Amino acid sequence: MKLGVVGLPNVGKSTLFNAITQTSNAQAANFPFCTIEPNTGMVMVPDHRLDVLAQMYHPKKVTPTTVEFVDIAGLVKGASHGEGLGNKFLSHIREVDAIVHVVRCFDDENIIRADCSTDPVSDIETVNVELILADLETVQRRRDKSLRAKNGGDKAAAKECELCERLIAHLSEGHPARTLPVDDEEKALLDSFFLLTTKPVIYAANIAEDDLGKPEEDIRDLDKVKAIARAENAEVLVISAAIEEEISQMADDEKAEFLTELGLGQSGMERMITACYHLLGLISFLTAGEDECRAWTIRRGTKAPQAAGKIHTDFEKGFIRAEVVPFETLAELGSMTACKEKGLVRSEGKEYVMKDGDIVLFRFNV
């Protein structure tokens, strides 16, 4: 999973990136465009289930799944026509699976902004308009190509041309492509366009330190950000980049105590990963043994052979069956042997749809 952290200059995105990746790779300075080339950081996905399995198996290695965060250069109005670092921004954002759009929901006269604005709604509109304009150019080129094929008698091109016309009208009204109603066949076609505005979005509402713990209705402009997210089928994560920066520099025991005092329970990084998993429809299954306990990320709805293929392509090709036990069952009984004795280890075939937390042993033949 690759997440692009985006936003207008000086909204706190590089500060947030450094905090969640626990690095100082991204320069966070009080002037526009301090980020030019994208910075990347790998984050291990916290999973308490791996801790339990490690205590049970005492493996040589414990391997969590990972998320790659990319801090992308700030965007300004006119990016779709090359303003600011527009062309770089658009090319980098095409490479990510989902967008974490940081918007600032507080005033600070000491923070320099390129347009002197502190309005998150305006910020969101600026970024969205540029992505929509870039997509419009893509769809119009695709429409022109399919129109020529349609006039040559290509029936498939006729369907593509019709979808393009609907998309152009939808985008021209200022709506992202992900909100266009489509059936399954059209969805597959739409995915082949690789549009920027089909990417899932999480709005990271960057709030002031003093606002953390307040009722959300009392936080400036947060209700407006949530309204936009609802209309776009996006999600909202309330976070303080400044607080996350503090948390990232703490020892684990201090961090837990600090989060409890704030009434958060989880760090912003953990909440962001959870939100991204939900947004992208991802789950994790686990493999366990004396050599390694490991988490694997798959799409919700993935069947057993394809899940096996995540481990090795030979596992999918020669798939025979999957021996499966839910994590909760294994944790309760304390061992795979106890689960087998009670008949709780299931033997599943090629049509089995994997579930979050499945502990699996794949049987295969090559």
Tab-separated table of C-alpha atoms in Angstrom:
chain	number	residue	atom	x	y	z
A	1	MET	CA	0.000	0.000	0.000
A	2	LYS	CA	1.413	3.348	-1.090
A	3	LEU	CA	-0.148	6.512	0.345
A	4	GLY	CA	0.525	9.981	-1.046
A	5	VAL	CA	0.524	12.802	1.520
A	6	VAL	CA	-0.606	15.941	-0.317
A	7	GLY	CA	-1.822	19.439	0.397
A	8	LEU	CA	-1.202	23.090	-0.288
A	9	PRO	CA	2.118	24.556	0.905
A	10	ASN	CA	2.545	24.986	4.676
A	11	VAL	CA	-0.518	23.068	5.885
A	12	GLY	CA	1.677	20.730	7.968
A	13	LYS	CA	1.965	17.770	5.607
A	14	SER	CA	5.760	17.390	5.848
A	15	THR	CA	5.564	17.690	9.650
A	16	LEU	CA	2.890	14.986	9.654
A	17	PHE	CA	4.905	12.823	7.236
A	18	ASN	CA	7.984	12.994	9.475
A	19	ALA	CA	5.900	12.151	12.543
A	20	ILE	CA	4.125	9.105	11.117
A	21	THR	CA	7.272	7.710	9.470
A	22	GLN	CA	9.424	8.643	12.506
A	23	THR	CA	12.066	10.179	10.263
A	24	SER	CA	13.296	13.641	9.402
A	25	ASN	CA	13.467	12.937	5.670
A	26	ALA	CA	11.062	15.696	4.687
A	27	GLN	CA	12.149	19.269	5.254
A	28	ALA	CA	9.420	21.051	7.242
A	29	ALA	CA	10.062	24.780	6.907
A	30	ASN	CA	7.986	27.939	7.105
A	31	PHE	CA	8.084	28.810	3.419
A	32	PRO	CA	6.221	27.491	0.361
A	33	PHE	CA	7.661	24.594	-1.656
A	34	CYS	CA	10.230	23.444	0.906
A	35	THR	CA	9.331	19.988	-0.482
A	36	ILE	CA	10.245	19.563	-4.161
A	37	GLU	CA	11.193	15.941	-4.747
A	38	PRO	CA	8.949	13.406	-2.964
A	39	ASN	CA	10.188	11.873	0.282
A	40	THR	CA	9.294	8.280	1.100
A	41	GLY	CA	9.076	6.367	4.361
A	42	MET	CA	8.120	2.785	5.187
A	43	VAL	CA	5.918	2.231	8.236
A	44	MET	CA	5.286	-1.122	9.888
A	45	VAL	CA	1.578	-1.733	10.424
A	46	PRO	CA	0.934	-2.281	14.153
A	47	ASP	CA	-0.813	-5.619	14.727
A	48	HIS	CA	-1.279	-6.920	18.270
A	49	ARG	CA	-2.028	-10.363	16.827
A	50	LEU	CA	1.616	-10.726	15.808
A	51	ASP	CA	2.682	-10.045	19.398
A	52	VAL	CA	0.428	-12.862	20.622
A	53	LEU	CA	1.715	-15.257	17.950
A	54	ALA	CA	5.320	-14.349	18.794
A	55	GLN	CA	4.745	-15.270	22.451
A	56	MET	CA	3.148	-18.526	21.343
A	57	TYR	CA	5.708	-19.654	18.733
A	58	HIS	CA	8.926	-17.820	19.747
A	59	PRO	CA	9.843	-17.471	16.062
A	60	LYS	CA	13.229	-16.487	14.662
A	61	LYS	CA	11.560	-13.550	12.906
A	62	VAL	CA	8.380	-11.474	13.225
A	63	THR	CA	7.380	-9.634	10.050
A	64	PRO	CA	4.525	-7.136	10.051
A	65	THR	CA	3.084	-5.820	6.816
A	66	THR	CA	4.164	-2.329	5.764
A	67	VAL	CA	2.756	0.878	4.325
A	68	GLU	CA	4.766	3.286	2.177
A	69	PHE	CA	4.068	6.981	2.724
A	70	VAL	CA	5.127	9.530	0.108
A	71	ASP	CA	5.405	13.234	0.959
A	72	ILE	CA	4.518	14.981	-2.311
A	73	ALA	CA	5.360	18.595	-3.187
A	74	GLY	CA	2.759	21.221	-2.282
A	75	LEU	CA	0.258	22.138	-4.962
A	76	VAL	CA	-1.011	25.599	-5.992
A	77	LYS	CA	-3.743	26.883	-8.265
A	78	GLY	CA	-2.849	26.294	-11.914
A	79	ALA	CA	-0.902	23.066	-11.262
A	80	SER	CA	-2.733	21.282	-14.098
A	81	HIS	CA	-1.208	23.865	-16.441
A	82	GLY	CA	2.264	23.630	-14.930
A	83	GLU	CA	2.077	26.324	-12.249
A	84	GLY	CA	4.293	25.890	-9.191
A	85	LEU	CA	5.476	22.270	-9.174
A	86	GLY	CA	2.277	21.129	-10.873
A	87	ASN	CA	3.624	18.661	-13.397
A	88	LYS	CA	5.780	16.944	-10.765
A	89	PHE	CA	2.863	16.872	-8.327
A	90	LEU	CA	0.539	15.237	-10.838
A	91	SER	CA	3.078	12.642	-11.972
A	92	HIS	CA	3.902	11.645	-8.395
A	93	ILE	CA	0.280	11.410	-7.315
A	94	ARG	CA	-0.469	8.986	-10.171
A	95	GLU	CA	1.817	6.433	-8.532
A	96	VAL	CA	0.003	6.140	-5.175
A	97	ASP	CA	-2.902	3.888	-4.151
A	98	ALA	CA	-4.679	6.480	-2.018
A	99	ILE	CA	-4.374	10.153	-1.143
A	100	VAL	CA	-3.956	11.579	2.354
A	101	HIS	CA	-4.978	15.210	1.814
A	102	VAL	CA	-3.771	17.385	4.706
A	103	VAL	CA	-5.815	20.524	5.392
A	104	ARG	CA	-5.206	23.036	8.178
A	105	CYS	CA	-8.127	23.656	10.524
A	106	PHE	CA	-6.591	26.358	12.705
A	107	ASP	CA	-5.188	29.893	12.450
A	108	ASP	CA	-1.544	30.767	13.052
A	109	GLU	CA	-0.306	34.151	11.918
A	110	ASN	CA	3.298	32.910	12.105
A	111	ILE	CA	2.771	30.331	9.350
A	112	ILE	CA	3.424	31.671	5.855
A	113	ARG	CA	0.950	30.676	3.157
A	114	ALA	CA	1.419	31.268	-0.569
A	115	ASP	CA	-2.093	32.727	-0.906
A	116	CYS	CA	-2.496	34.019	2.703
A	117	SER	CA	-5.499	31.683	3.085
A	118	THR	CA	-6.383	29.643	6.167
A	119	ASP	CA	-9.621	28.226	4.760
A	120	PRO	CA	-9.567	24.399	4.492
A	121	VAL	CA	-12.595	24.412	2.163
A	122	SER	CA	-10.743	26.674	-0.272
A	123	ASP	CA	-7.648	24.457	0.057
A	124	ILE	CA	-9.656	21.339	-0.770
A	125	GLU	CA	-11.285	23.025	-3.754
A	126	THR	CA	-7.904	24.194	-5.078
A	127	VAL	CA	-6.426	20.687	-5.037
A	128	ASN	CA	-9.600	19.015	-6.310
A	129	VAL	CA	-10.010	21.455	-9.200
A	130	GLU	CA	-6.466	20.821	-10.388
A	131	LEU	CA	-6.917	17.031	-10.227
A	132	ILE	CA	-10.264	17.308	-12.028
A	133	LEU	CA	-8.779	19.518	-14.773
A	134	ALA	CA	-5.948	17.023	-15.294
A	135	ASP	CA	-8.498	14.178	-15.510
A	136	LEU	CA	-10.616	16.155	-17.971
A	137	GLU	CA	-7.688	16.336	-20.373
A	138	THR	CA	-7.112	12.584	-20.002
A	139	VAL	CA	-10.779	11.695	-20.594
A	140	GLN	CA	-11.141	14.063	-23.542
A	141	ARG	CA	-8.161	12.431	-25.267
A	142	ARG	CA	-9.634	9.009	-24.515
A	143	ARG	CA	-13.044	10.144	-25.854
A	144	ASP	CA	-11.518	11.395	-29.112
A	145	LYS	CA	-9.704	8.097	-29.617
A	146	SER	CA	-12.787	5.969	-28.863
A	147	LEU	CA	-14.940	8.182	-31.099
A	148	ARG	CA	-12.713	7.442	-34.065
A	149	ALA	CA	-12.922	3.711	-33.316
A	150	LYS	CA	-16.700	3.964	-32.863
A	151	ASN	CA	-17.079	5.600	-36.261
A	152	GLY	CA	-15.098	2.658	-37.650
A	153	GLY	CA	-17.735	0.238	-36.335
A	154	ASP	CA	-16.112	-0.835	-33.044
A	155	LYS	CA	-18.995	-1.676	-30.657
A	156	ALA	CA	-16.754	-1.749	-27.552
A	157	ALA	CA	-15.526	1.728	-28.439
A	158	ALA	CA	-19.129	2.936	-28.520
A	159	LYS	CA	-19.555	1.991	-24.835
A	160	GLU	CA	-16.270	3.651	-23.946
A	161	CYS	CA	-17.264	6.785	-25.817
A	162	GLU	CA	-20.574	6.935	-23.920
A	163	LEU	CA	-18.778	6.582	-20.570
A	164	CYS	CA	-16.304	9.295	-21.564
A	165	GLU	CA	-19.126	11.706	-22.387
A	166	ARG	CA	-20.734	11.089	-18.977
A	167	LEU	CA	-17.370	11.512	-17.277
A	168	ILE	CA	-16.651	14.777	-19.057
A	169	ALA	CA	-20.017	16.192	-17.975
A	170	HIS	CA	-19.473	14.938	-14.399
A	171	LEU	CA	-15.944	16.344	-14.116
A	172	SER	CA	-16.977	19.629	-15.741
A	173	GLU	CA	-19.465	20.135	-12.906
A	174	GLY	CA	-16.595	19.905	-10.420
A	175	HIS	CA	-17.224	16.340	-9.227
A	176	PRO	CA	-14.417	13.762	-8.832
A	177	ALA	CA	-14.622	10.669	-11.031
A	178	ARG	CA	-15.028	8.368	-8.004
A	179	THR	CA	-18.538	9.792	-7.398
A	180	LEU	CA	-19.823	8.926	-10.889
A	181	PRO	CA	-22.464	6.144	-10.651
A	182	VAL	CA	-21.236	3.158	-12.719
A	183	ASP	CA	-22.103	-0.519	-13.070
A	184	ASP	CA	-19.513	-3.310	-12.752
A	185	GLU	CA	-18.618	-3.287	-16.447
A	186	GLU	CA	-18.218	0.492	-16.472
A	187	LYS	CA	-16.199	0.340	-13.229
A	188	ALA	CA	-13.661	-1.964	-14.897
A	189	LEU	CA	-13.451	0.413	-17.854
A	190	LEU	CA	-13.149	3.451	-15.591
A	191	ASP	CA	-10.288	1.809	-13.678
A	192	SER	CA	-8.395	1.413	-16.952
A	193	PHE	CA	-8.365	5.212	-17.359
A	194	PHE	CA	-6.074	5.579	-14.278
A	195	LEU	CA	-7.638	8.889	-13.301
A	196	LEU	CA	-6.404	10.955	-10.381
A	197	THR	CA	-9.875	11.558	-8.967
A	198	THR	CA	-10.763	7.862	-8.804
A	199	LYS	CA	-8.144	7.422	-6.074
A	200	PRO	CA	-9.587	7.036	-2.554
A	201	VAL	CA	-9.064	10.082	-0.325
A	202	ILE	CA	-8.656	10.639	3.403
A	203	TYR	CA	-8.800	14.247	4.543
A	204	ALA	CA	-6.341	14.662	7.417
A	205	ALA	CA	-7.763	17.624	9.323
A	206	ASN	CA	-4.683	19.121	10.971
A	207	ILE	CA	-5.921	20.812	14.149
A	208	ALA	CA	-4.189	22.966	16.761
A	209	GLU	CA	-2.625	21.324	19.812
A	210	ASP	CA	-5.119	23.114	22.058
A	211	ASP	CA	-8.059	21.696	20.079
A	212	LEU	CA	-7.084	18.077	20.682
A	213	GLY	CA	-9.655	16.491	22.997
A	214	LYS	CA	-12.303	19.133	22.324
A	215	PRO	CA	-15.738	18.118	20.970
A	216	GLU	CA	-15.390	17.966	17.191
A	217	GLU	CA	-18.244	20.444	16.718
A	218	ASP	CA	-16.083	23.048	18.492
A	219	ILE	CA	-13.128	22.687	16.104
A	220	ARG	CA	-12.909	25.357	13.445
A	221	ASP	CA	-14.177	24.328	9.992
A	222	LEU	CA	-14.093	20.609	10.797
A	223	ASP	CA	-17.806	20.293	10.035
A	224	LYS	CA	-17.182	21.746	6.558
A	225	VAL	CA	-14.385	19.276	5.844
A	226	LYS	CA	-16.635	16.397	6.938
A	227	ALA	CA	-19.454	17.618	4.682
A	228	ILE	CA	-17.112	17.645	1.681
A	229	ALA	CA	-15.844	14.153	2.545
A	230	ARG	CA	-19.393	12.759	2.753
A	231	ALA	CA	-20.241	14.170	-0.670
A	232	GLU	CA	-17.085	12.665	-2.195
A	233	ASN	CA	-17.193	9.216	-0.559
A	234	ALA	CA	-13.999	10.163	1.282
A	235	GLU	CA	-13.014	9.844	4.949
A	236	VAL	CA	-11.832	12.336	7.581
A	237	LEU	CA	-9.088	11.798	10.142
A	238	VAL	CA	-8.741	14.439	12.860
A	239	ILE	CA	-5.077	14.783	13.760
A	240	SER	CA	-2.584	17.267	15.173
A	241	ALA	CA	0.709	17.180	13.258
A	242	ALA	CA	2.444	19.037	16.100
A	243	ILE	CA	1.292	16.486	18.688
A	244	GLU	CA	2.194	13.572	16.405
A	245	GLU	CA	5.666	15.071	16.075
A	246	GLU	CA	5.980	15.016	19.881
A	247	ILE	CA	4.678	11.440	20.099
A	248	SER	CA	7.150	10.205	17.470
A	249	GLN	CA	10.069	11.258	19.681
A	250	MET	CA	8.840	9.420	22.803
A	251	ALA	CA	9.764	6.006	24.151
A	252	ASP	CA	7.004	3.380	23.911
A	253	ASP	CA	6.006	3.560	27.591
A	254	GLU	CA	5.919	7.377	27.548
A	255	LYS	CA	3.932	7.286	24.318
A	256	ALA	CA	1.250	5.002	25.777
A	257	GLU	CA	0.897	7.182	28.872
A	258	PHE	CA	0.749	10.371	26.803
A	259	LEU	CA	-1.935	8.964	24.475
A	260	THR	CA	-3.994	7.875	27.484
A	261	GLU	CA	-3.761	11.376	28.971
A	262	LEU	CA	-4.986	12.814	25.670
A	263	GLY	CA	-7.819	10.277	25.546
A	264	LEU	CA	-6.708	8.999	22.142
A	265	GLY	CA	-5.846	5.341	22.698
A	266	GLN	CA	-3.966	5.176	19.385
A	267	SER	CA	-1.447	7.429	17.675
A	268	GLY	CA	-2.422	9.315	14.534
A	269	MET	CA	-0.281	6.949	12.479
A	270	GLU	CA	-2.211	3.918	13.747
A	271	ARG	CA	-5.555	5.629	13.175
A	272	MET	CA	-4.477	6.680	9.686
A	273	ILE	CA	-3.462	3.153	8.714
A	274	THR	CA	-6.761	1.781	10.067
A	275	ALA	CA	-8.674	4.382	8.055
A	276	CYS	CA	-6.677	3.584	4.900
A	277	TYR	CA	-7.295	-0.152	5.288
A	278	HIS	CA	-11.018	0.544	5.570
A	279	LEU	CA	-10.986	2.976	2.637
A	280	LEU	CA	-9.098	0.597	0.347
A	281	GLY	CA	-10.983	-2.507	1.485
A	282	LEU	CA	-7.902	-4.245	2.865
A	283	ILE	CA	-7.561	-6.995	5.470
A	284	SER	CA	-4.670	-9.037	6.874
A	285	PHE	CA	-4.219	-12.774	7.242
A	286	LEU	CA	-1.370	-14.319	9.204
A	287	THR	CA	1.041	-17.223	8.927
A	288	ALA	CA	2.739	-18.610	12.043
A	289	GLY	CA	5.538	-21.003	12.823
A	290	GLU	CA	8.903	-21.357	14.541
A	291	ASP	CA	10.743	-19.749	11.634
A	292	GLU	CA	8.488	-16.730	11.188
A	293	CYS	CA	5.219	-15.126	12.216
A	294	ARG	CA	4.031	-12.794	9.505
A	295	ALA	CA	1.097	-10.608	8.473
A	296	TRP	CA	0.000	-10.373	4.824
A	297	THR	CA	-2.243	-7.668	3.349
A	298	ILE	CA	-4.903	-8.579	0.780
A	299	ARG	CA	-8.073	-7.055	-0.658
A	300	ARG	CA	-11.292	-7.923	1.124
A	301	GLY	CA	-12.993	-10.643	-0.943
A	302	THR	CA	-9.721	-12.345	-1.962
A	303	LYS	CA	-10.036	-16.112	-2.305
A	304	ALA	CA	-7.608	-18.590	-0.736
A	305	PRO	CA	-5.512	-19.409	-3.865
A	306	GLN	CA	-4.898	-15.720	-4.596
A	307	ALA	CA	-4.008	-15.109	-0.937
A	308	ALA	CA	-1.520	-17.974	-1.180
A	309	GLY	CA	-0.072	-16.265	-4.240
A	310	LYS	CA	0.848	-13.281	-2.074
A	311	ILE	CA	3.347	-15.549	-0.328
A	312	HIS	CA	4.679	-17.206	-3.478
A	313	THR	CA	3.296	-17.666	-6.992
A	314	ASP	CA	3.921	-21.428	-6.719
A	315	PHE	CA	1.507	-21.560	-3.782
A	316	GLU	CA	-1.282	-20.247	-6.010
A	317	LYS	CA	-0.417	-22.395	-9.009
A	318	GLY	CA	-0.290	-25.626	-7.011
A	319	PHE	CA	-2.954	-24.745	-4.444
A	320	ILE	CA	-4.612	-27.796	-2.846
A	321	ARG	CA	-6.289	-26.421	0.260
A	322	ALA	CA	-5.942	-23.958	3.126
A	323	GLU	CA	-5.967	-25.008	6.768
A	324	VAL	CA	-7.605	-22.100	8.571
A	325	VAL	CA	-8.321	-21.114	12.159
A	326	PRO	CA	-9.496	-17.654	13.299
A	327	PHE	CA	-6.953	-15.734	15.370
A	328	GLU	CA	-9.406	-15.389	18.285
A	329	THR	CA	-9.812	-19.165	18.469
A	330	LEU	CA	-6.067	-19.815	18.419
A	331	ALA	CA	-5.440	-17.111	21.037
A	332	GLU	CA	-8.130	-18.566	23.307
A	333	LEU	CA	-6.956	-22.197	23.110
A	334	GLY	CA	-3.256	-21.369	23.132
A	335	SER	CA	-1.942	-23.681	20.405
A	336	MET	CA	-2.698	-25.054	16.964
A	337	THR	CA	-2.618	-28.570	18.461
A	338	ALA	CA	-5.447	-27.682	20.862
A	339	CYS	CA	-7.449	-26.198	17.973
A	340	LYS	CA	-7.009	-29.393	15.939
A	341	GLU	CA	-8.015	-31.593	18.878
A	342	LYS	CA	-11.288	-29.675	19.155
A	343	GLY	CA	-11.859	-29.871	15.399
A	344	LEU	CA	-11.657	-26.090	14.977
A	345	VAL	CA	-9.071	-26.037	12.172
A	346	ARG	CA	-11.034	-25.921	8.923
A	347	SER	CA	-9.924	-27.288	5.575
A	348	GLU	CA	-10.947	-24.774	2.893
A	349	GLY	CA	-10.838	-25.072	-0.888
A	350	LYS	CA	-10.392	-22.760	-3.856
A	351	GLU	CA	-13.644	-20.845	-3.320
A	352	TYR	CA	-12.941	-19.881	0.285
A	353	VAL	CA	-13.000	-16.105	0.808
A	354	MET	CA	-10.327	-15.032	3.264
A	355	LYS	CA	-11.291	-13.218	6.462
A	356	ASP	CA	-9.377	-10.678	8.503
A	357	GLY	CA	-7.290	-12.443	11.166
A	358	ASP	CA	-7.298	-15.877	9.533
A	359	ILE	CA	-4.288	-17.959	10.623
A	360	VAL	CA	-3.480	-20.047	7.551
A	361	LEU	CA	-1.325	-22.943	6.461
A	362	PHE	CA	-1.474	-23.413	2.691
A	363	ARG	CA	-1.119	-26.904	1.227
A	364	PHE	CA	0.152	-26.938	-2.357
A	365	ASN	CA	1.819	-29.165	-4.925
A	366	VAL	CA	4.211	-28.070	-7.662
